[in-house]
Coordinates of C-alpha atoms in Angstrom, one line a residue:
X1314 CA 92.6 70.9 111.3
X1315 CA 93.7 73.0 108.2
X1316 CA 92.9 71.3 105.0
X1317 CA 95.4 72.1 102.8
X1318 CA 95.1 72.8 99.2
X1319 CA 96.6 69.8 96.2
X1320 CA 99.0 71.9 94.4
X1321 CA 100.6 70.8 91.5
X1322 CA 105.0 71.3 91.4
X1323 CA 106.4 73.7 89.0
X1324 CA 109.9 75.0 88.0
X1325 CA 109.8 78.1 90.4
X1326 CA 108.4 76.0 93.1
X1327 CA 111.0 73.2 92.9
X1328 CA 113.7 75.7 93.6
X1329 CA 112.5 77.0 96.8
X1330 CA 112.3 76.3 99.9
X1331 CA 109.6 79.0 100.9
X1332 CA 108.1 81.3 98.7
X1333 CA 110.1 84.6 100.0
X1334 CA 113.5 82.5 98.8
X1335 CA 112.5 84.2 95.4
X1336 CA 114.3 87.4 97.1
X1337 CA 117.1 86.2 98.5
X1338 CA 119.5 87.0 95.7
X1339 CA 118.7 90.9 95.9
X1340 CA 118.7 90.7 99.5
X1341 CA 121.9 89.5 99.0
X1342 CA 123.4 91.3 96.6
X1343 CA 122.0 94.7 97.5
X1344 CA 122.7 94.0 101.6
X1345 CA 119.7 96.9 102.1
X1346 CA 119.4 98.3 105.5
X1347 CA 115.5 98.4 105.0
X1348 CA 113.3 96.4 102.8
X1349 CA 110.2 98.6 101.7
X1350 CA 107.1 96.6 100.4
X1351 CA 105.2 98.1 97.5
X1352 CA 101.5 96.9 97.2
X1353 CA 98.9 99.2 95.2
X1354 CA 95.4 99.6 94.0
X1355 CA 93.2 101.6 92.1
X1356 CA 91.0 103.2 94.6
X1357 CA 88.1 102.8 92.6
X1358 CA 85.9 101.3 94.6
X1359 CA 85.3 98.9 97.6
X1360 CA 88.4 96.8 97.6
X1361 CA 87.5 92.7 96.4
X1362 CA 88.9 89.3 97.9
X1363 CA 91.9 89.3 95.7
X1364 CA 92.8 93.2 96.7
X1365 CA 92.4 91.9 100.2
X1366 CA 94.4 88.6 99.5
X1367 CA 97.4 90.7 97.9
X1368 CA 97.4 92.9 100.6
X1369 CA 97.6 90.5 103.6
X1370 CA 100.1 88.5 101.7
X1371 CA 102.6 91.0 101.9
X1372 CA 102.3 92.5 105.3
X1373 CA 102.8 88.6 105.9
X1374 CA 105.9 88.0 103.9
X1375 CA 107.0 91.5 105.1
X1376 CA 106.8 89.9 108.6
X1377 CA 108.7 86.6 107.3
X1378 CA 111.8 88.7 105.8
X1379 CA 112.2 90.8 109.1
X1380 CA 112.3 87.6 111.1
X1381 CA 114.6 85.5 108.9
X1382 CA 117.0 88.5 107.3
X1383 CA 117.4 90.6 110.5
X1384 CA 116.4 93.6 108.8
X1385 CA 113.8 96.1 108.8
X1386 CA 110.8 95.9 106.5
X1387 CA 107.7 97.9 105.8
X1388 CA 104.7 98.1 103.6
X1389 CA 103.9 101.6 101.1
X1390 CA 100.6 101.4 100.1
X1391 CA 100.6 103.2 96.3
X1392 CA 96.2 104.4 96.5
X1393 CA 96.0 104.9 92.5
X1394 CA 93.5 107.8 92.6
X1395 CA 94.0 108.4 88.8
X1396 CA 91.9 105.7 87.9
X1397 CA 88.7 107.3 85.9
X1398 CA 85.9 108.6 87.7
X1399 CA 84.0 109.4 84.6
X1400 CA 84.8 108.5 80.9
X1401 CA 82.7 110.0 78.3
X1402 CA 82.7 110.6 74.2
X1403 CA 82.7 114.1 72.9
X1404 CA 79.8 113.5 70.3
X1405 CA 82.0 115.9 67.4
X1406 CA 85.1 114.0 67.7
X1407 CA 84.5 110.9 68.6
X1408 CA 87.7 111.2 71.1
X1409 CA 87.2 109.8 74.6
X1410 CA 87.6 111.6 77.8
X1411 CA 87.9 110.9 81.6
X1412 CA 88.1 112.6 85.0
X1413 CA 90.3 110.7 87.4
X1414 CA 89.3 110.6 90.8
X1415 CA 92.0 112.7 92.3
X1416 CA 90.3 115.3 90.1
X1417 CA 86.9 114.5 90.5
X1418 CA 87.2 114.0 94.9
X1419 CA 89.8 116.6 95.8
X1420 CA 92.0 116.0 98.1
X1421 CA 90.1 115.6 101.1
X1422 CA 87.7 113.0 99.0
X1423 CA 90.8 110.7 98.3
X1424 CA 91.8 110.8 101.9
X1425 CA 87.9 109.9 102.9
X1426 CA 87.8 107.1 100.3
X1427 CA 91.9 105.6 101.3
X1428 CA 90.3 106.1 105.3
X1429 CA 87.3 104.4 104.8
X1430 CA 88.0 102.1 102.2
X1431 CA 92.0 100.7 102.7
X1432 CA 92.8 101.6 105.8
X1433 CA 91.2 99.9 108.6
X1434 CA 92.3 96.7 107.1
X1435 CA 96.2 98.1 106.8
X1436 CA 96.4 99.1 110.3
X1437 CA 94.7 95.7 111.8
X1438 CA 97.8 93.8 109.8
X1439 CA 99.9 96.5 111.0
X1440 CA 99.3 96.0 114.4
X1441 CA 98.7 92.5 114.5
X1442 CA 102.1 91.9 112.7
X1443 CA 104.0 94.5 114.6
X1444 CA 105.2 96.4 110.9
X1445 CA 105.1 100.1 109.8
X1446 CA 103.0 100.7 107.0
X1447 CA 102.5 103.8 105.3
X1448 CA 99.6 105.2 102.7
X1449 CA 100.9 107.3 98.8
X1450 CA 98.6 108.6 96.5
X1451 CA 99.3 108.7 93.3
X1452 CA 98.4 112.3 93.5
X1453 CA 101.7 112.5 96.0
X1454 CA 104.3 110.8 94.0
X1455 CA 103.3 112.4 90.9
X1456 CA 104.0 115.7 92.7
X1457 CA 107.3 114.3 94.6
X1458 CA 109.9 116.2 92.8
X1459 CA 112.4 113.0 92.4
X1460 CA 109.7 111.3 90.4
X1461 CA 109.2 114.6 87.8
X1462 CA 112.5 114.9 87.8
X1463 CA 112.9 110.8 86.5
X1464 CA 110.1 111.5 84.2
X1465 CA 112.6 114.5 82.7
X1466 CA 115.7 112.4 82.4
X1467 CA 114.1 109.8 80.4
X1468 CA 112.5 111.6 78.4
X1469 CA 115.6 112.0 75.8
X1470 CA 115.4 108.3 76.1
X1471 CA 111.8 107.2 75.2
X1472 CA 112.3 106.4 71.9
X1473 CA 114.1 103.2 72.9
X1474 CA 111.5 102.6 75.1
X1475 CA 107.8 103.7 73.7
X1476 CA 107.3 100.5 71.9
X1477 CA 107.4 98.5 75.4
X1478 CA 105.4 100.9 77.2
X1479 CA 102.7 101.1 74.1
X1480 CA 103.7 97.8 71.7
X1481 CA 100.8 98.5 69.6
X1482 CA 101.3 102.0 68.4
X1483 CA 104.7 103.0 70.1
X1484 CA 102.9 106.3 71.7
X1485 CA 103.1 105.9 75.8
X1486 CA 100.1 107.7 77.3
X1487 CA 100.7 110.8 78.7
X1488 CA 97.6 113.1 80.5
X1489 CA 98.0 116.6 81.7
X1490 CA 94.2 117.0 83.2
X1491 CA 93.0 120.5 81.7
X1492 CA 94.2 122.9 84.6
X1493 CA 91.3 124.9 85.1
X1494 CA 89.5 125.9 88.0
X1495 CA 86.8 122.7 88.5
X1496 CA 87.5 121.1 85.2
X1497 CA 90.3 118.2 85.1
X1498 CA 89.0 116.0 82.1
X1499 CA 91.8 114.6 79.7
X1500 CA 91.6 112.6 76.2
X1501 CA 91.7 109.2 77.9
X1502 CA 93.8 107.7 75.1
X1503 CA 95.9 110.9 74.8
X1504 CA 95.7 111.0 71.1
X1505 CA 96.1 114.6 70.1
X1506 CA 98.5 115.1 73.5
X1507 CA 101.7 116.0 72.6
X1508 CA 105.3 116.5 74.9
X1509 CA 108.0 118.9 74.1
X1510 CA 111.5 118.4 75.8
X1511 CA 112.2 121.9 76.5
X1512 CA 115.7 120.6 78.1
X1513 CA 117.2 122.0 82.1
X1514 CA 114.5 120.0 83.4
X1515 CA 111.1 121.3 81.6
X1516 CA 108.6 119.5 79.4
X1517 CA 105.9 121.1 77.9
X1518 CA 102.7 119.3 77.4
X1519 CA 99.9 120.4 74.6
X1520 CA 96.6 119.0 74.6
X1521 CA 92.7 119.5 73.9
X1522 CA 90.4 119.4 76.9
X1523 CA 86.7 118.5 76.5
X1524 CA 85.4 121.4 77.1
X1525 CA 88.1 124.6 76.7
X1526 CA 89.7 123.2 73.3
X1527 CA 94.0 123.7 73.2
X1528 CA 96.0 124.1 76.1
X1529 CA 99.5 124.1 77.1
X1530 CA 100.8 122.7 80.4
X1531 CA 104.3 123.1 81.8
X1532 CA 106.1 120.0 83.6
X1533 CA 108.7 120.5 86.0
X1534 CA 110.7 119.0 88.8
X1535 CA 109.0 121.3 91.7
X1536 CA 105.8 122.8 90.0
X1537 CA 103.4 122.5 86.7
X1538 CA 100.7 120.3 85.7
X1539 CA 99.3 116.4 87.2
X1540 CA 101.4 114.1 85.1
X1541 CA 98.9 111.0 84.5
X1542 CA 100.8 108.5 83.1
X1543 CA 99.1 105.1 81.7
X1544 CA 100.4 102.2 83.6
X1545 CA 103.4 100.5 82.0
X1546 CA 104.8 104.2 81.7
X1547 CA 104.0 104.8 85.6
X1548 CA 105.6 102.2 86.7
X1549 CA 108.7 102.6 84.4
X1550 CA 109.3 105.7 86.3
X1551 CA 107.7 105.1 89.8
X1552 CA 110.5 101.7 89.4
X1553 CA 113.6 103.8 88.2
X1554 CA 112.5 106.6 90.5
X1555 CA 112.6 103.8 93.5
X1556 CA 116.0 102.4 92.1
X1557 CA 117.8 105.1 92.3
X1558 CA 117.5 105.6 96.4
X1559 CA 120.8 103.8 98.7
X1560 CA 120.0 101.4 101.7
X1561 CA 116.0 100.3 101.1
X1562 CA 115.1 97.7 99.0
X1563 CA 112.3 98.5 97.3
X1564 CA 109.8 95.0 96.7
X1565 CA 106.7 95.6 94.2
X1566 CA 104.1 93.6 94.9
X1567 CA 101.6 92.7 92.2
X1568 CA 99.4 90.0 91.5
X1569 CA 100.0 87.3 89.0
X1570 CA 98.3 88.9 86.5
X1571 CA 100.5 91.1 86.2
X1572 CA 103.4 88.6 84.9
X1573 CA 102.7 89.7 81.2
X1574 CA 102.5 93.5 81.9
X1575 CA 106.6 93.1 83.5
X1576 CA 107.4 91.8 80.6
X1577 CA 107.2 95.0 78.6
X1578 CA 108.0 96.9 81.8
X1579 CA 111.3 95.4 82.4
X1580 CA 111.8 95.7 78.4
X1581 CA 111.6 99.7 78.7
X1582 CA 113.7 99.5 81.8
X1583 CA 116.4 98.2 80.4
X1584 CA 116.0 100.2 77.3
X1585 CA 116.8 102.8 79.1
X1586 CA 120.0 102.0 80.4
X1587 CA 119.3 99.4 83.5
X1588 CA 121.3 96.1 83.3
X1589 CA 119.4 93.0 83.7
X1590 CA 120.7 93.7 87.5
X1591 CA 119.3 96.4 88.3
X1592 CA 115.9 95.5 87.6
X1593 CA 113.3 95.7 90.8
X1594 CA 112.5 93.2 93.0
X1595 CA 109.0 91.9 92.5
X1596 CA 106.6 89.5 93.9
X1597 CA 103.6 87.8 92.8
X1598 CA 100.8 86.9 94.8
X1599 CA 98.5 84.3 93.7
X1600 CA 95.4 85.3 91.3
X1601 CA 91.7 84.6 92.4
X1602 CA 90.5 83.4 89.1
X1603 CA 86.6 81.9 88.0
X1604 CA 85.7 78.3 87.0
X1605 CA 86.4 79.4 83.2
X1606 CA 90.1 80.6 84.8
X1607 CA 89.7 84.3 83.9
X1608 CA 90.3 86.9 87.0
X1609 CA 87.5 87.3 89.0
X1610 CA 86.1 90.7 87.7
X1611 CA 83.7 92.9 89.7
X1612 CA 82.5 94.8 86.7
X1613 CA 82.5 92.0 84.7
X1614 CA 79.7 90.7 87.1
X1615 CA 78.1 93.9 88.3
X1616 CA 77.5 94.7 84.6
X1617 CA 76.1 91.6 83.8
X1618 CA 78.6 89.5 81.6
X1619 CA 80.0 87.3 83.7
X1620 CA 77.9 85.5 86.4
X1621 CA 79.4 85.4 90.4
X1622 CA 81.2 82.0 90.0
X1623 CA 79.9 78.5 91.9
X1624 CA 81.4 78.9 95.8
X1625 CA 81.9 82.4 95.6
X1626 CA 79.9 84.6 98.2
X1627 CA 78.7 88.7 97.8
X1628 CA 81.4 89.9 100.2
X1629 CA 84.1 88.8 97.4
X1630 CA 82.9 91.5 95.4
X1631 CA 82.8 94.3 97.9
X1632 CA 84.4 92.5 101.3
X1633 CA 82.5 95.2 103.2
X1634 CA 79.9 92.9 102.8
X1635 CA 82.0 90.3 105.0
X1636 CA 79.5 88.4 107.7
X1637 CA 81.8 89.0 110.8
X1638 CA 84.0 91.6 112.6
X1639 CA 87.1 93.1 111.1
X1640 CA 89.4 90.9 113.3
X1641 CA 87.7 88.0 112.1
X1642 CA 88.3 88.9 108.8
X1643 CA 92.1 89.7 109.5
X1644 CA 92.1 86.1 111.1
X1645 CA 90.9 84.5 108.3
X1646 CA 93.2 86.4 105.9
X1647 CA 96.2 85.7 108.5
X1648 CA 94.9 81.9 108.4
X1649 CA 94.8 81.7 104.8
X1650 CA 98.5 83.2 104.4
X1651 CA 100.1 80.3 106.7
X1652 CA 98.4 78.0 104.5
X1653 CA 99.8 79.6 101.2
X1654 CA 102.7 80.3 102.4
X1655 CA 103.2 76.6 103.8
X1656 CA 104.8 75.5 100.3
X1657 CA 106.2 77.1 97.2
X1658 CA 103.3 75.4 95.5
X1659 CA 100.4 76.7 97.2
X1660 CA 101.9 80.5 96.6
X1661 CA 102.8 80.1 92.9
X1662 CA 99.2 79.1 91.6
X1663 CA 95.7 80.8 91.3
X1664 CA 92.9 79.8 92.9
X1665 CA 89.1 79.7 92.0
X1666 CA 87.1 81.7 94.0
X1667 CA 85.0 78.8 95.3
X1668 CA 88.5 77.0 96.5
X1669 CA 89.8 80.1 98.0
X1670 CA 86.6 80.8 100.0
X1671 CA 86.9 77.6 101.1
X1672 CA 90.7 77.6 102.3
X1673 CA 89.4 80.6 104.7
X1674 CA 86.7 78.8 106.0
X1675 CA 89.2 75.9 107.4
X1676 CA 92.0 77.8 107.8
X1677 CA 93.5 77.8 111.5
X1678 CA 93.1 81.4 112.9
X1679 CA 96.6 82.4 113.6
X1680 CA 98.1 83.1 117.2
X1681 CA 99.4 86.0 117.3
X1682 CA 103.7 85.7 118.8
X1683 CA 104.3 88.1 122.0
X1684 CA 106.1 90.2 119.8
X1685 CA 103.3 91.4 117.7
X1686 CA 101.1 92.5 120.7
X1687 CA 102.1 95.7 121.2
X1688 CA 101.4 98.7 118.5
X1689 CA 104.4 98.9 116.2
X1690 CA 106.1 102.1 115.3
X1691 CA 104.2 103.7 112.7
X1692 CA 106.0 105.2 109.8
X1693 CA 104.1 108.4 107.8
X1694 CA 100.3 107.5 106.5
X1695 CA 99.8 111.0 104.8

């Protein structure tokens, strides 16, 4: 039998009746003909437990809203490729610079890493759920000319907001990677990167590349430079950008620790102009934490300053490393979900590494209904 885990009550909890109630009131409101599942990652490595745990958690609840709403839902996976690949200190200066992966791989280097790394797992859930799933780099969106064109328009407006997307200094980070042939590095903490609204659409961005000195980059809706913007900023416009579409109902799903960060995002949203209304859906999966109760950090422990917490096994680190087959390891996951997603109170919480690696262990491996047997329809994985 499942063992299920003690959790204590709290205020969110005591209001629900399951854990997807928290969306009801924008499914509701916005009567969407689609609701489309936002879950990313920085593909900077082999994903961990708690990547894997928010990831199966919303191909899951995905599931749940179809069956009990009567409407359509899918899962976008948003593969951050402009996390750093390199980060170094230019000796004279003292400024810090980094090469993103997108710059570093190429192209078809991101679509080996998302193929070997992210998708196997996503098409397992997507076939044993019976959901369309589909795969964005941040490479794509950047480039996707309704998101440069929602960069543009708030431009004129990012005085209101630069002191929620950057509370300490009030200067968002923006990096145009140097545009050379093989070169791509960017002042990490875009200190001497400056933007010009040029107006009719156009930005121009001036910075100093690690190697070439000074150079200029244009931005525009169909064309110009690789607009790198630091996180708070990328989600203010990935989130308006979303918004803005009719029909879909766009759910971002983050992990817990990511509370704080929405904070400051929803501050610059509404900065902007949004009512308290028109603020995204989000939902927040629970957050594998270590005995002390910080996140369980890879490079924390591969680097040698935190040790791989009581109960916690390798694979956690790198689930690659996982002792069984793939649908084993989709079983457990699925297994783990019912038992999270049994009670309001087992969703809303973190849990220890040691307590969650237990939960898989005696988790019941799902059935899988009649109606997930058969391949679903597929929607695009570029």
């Amino acid at each position: 039998m499942t063992t299920y885990p003690v959790s204590p009550n709290t205020v969110l909890a005591n209001v629900l009746m399951s854990a997807e109630d928290l969306l009801r009131p924008q499914i509701i409101s916005t009567a969407p003909d689609r609701v489309v599942f936002v879950v990313g990652t920085q593909i900077n490595g082999a994903p961990h437990v708690g990547t894997s745990l928010v990831q199966s958690l919303t191909f899951v609840i995905a599931a749940r809203i179809r069956d009990r709403f009567g409407v359509p839902a899918e899962v976008r996976f948003s593969a951050l490729d402009n996390a750093p690949y390199a980060i170094v200190t230019d000796k004279e200066t003292g400024h810090r610079y980094q090469r993103a992966y997108a710059q570093a791989l190429g192209a078809v280097g991101i679509t080996e890493q998302v193929e070997k790394l992210y998708r196997p797992l996503f098409t397992a859930l997507s076939d044993r759920l019976s959901l369309p799933f589909s795969v964005e780099t941040y490479t794509q969106q950047q480039s996707n000319e309704h998101f440069r064109r929602t960069w543009l328009r708030v431009l004129p407006r990012m005085d209101a907001a630069r002191w929620y997307l950057s509370p300490s200094s009030g200067v968002p980070h923006v990096r145009v990677p140097c545009p050379r042939p093989g070169c791509g590095w960017a002042e990490k903490h875009a200190e001497r990167t400056r933007v010009r609204d040029d107006g009719f659409e156009r930005a121009t961005v001036s910075a100093v590349c690690l190697h070439h000195g000074e150079y200029e980059v244009a931005i525009e809706p169909t064309g110009g430079g690789y607009l790198d913007l630091a996180t708070l900023y990328r989600n203010l416009v990935k989130e308006l950008a979303t918004g803005s579409g009719r029909g879909a109902l766009h759910v971002m799903v983050k992990g817990s620790d990511w509370m704080p960060g929405c904070i400051l995002v929803d501050g610059a949203l509404q900065a902007v102009g949004l009512t308290r209304g028109q603020l995204p859906a989000r939902l927040f999966c629970p957050q594998v934490v270590t005995d002390t109760g910080a996140k369980l950090s890879k490079s924390l422990i591969r680097e040698g300053r935190a040790p791989l917490p009581d109960g916690a096994a390798p694979w956690m680190l790198d689930t690659r490393e996982w002792p069984g087959s793939l649908p084993e390891y989709v079983d457990r996951l699925l297994g783990l979900a019912d038992v999270l997603l049994a009670d309001p109170r087992h969703f809303y919480r973190s849990y220890s590494a040691g307590e969650l690696g237990r939960l898989m262990s005696t988790a019941s491996p799902r059935s899988v209904p009649a109606r997930c047997r058969k391949s679903p329809p597929r929607a695009s994985t570029n």
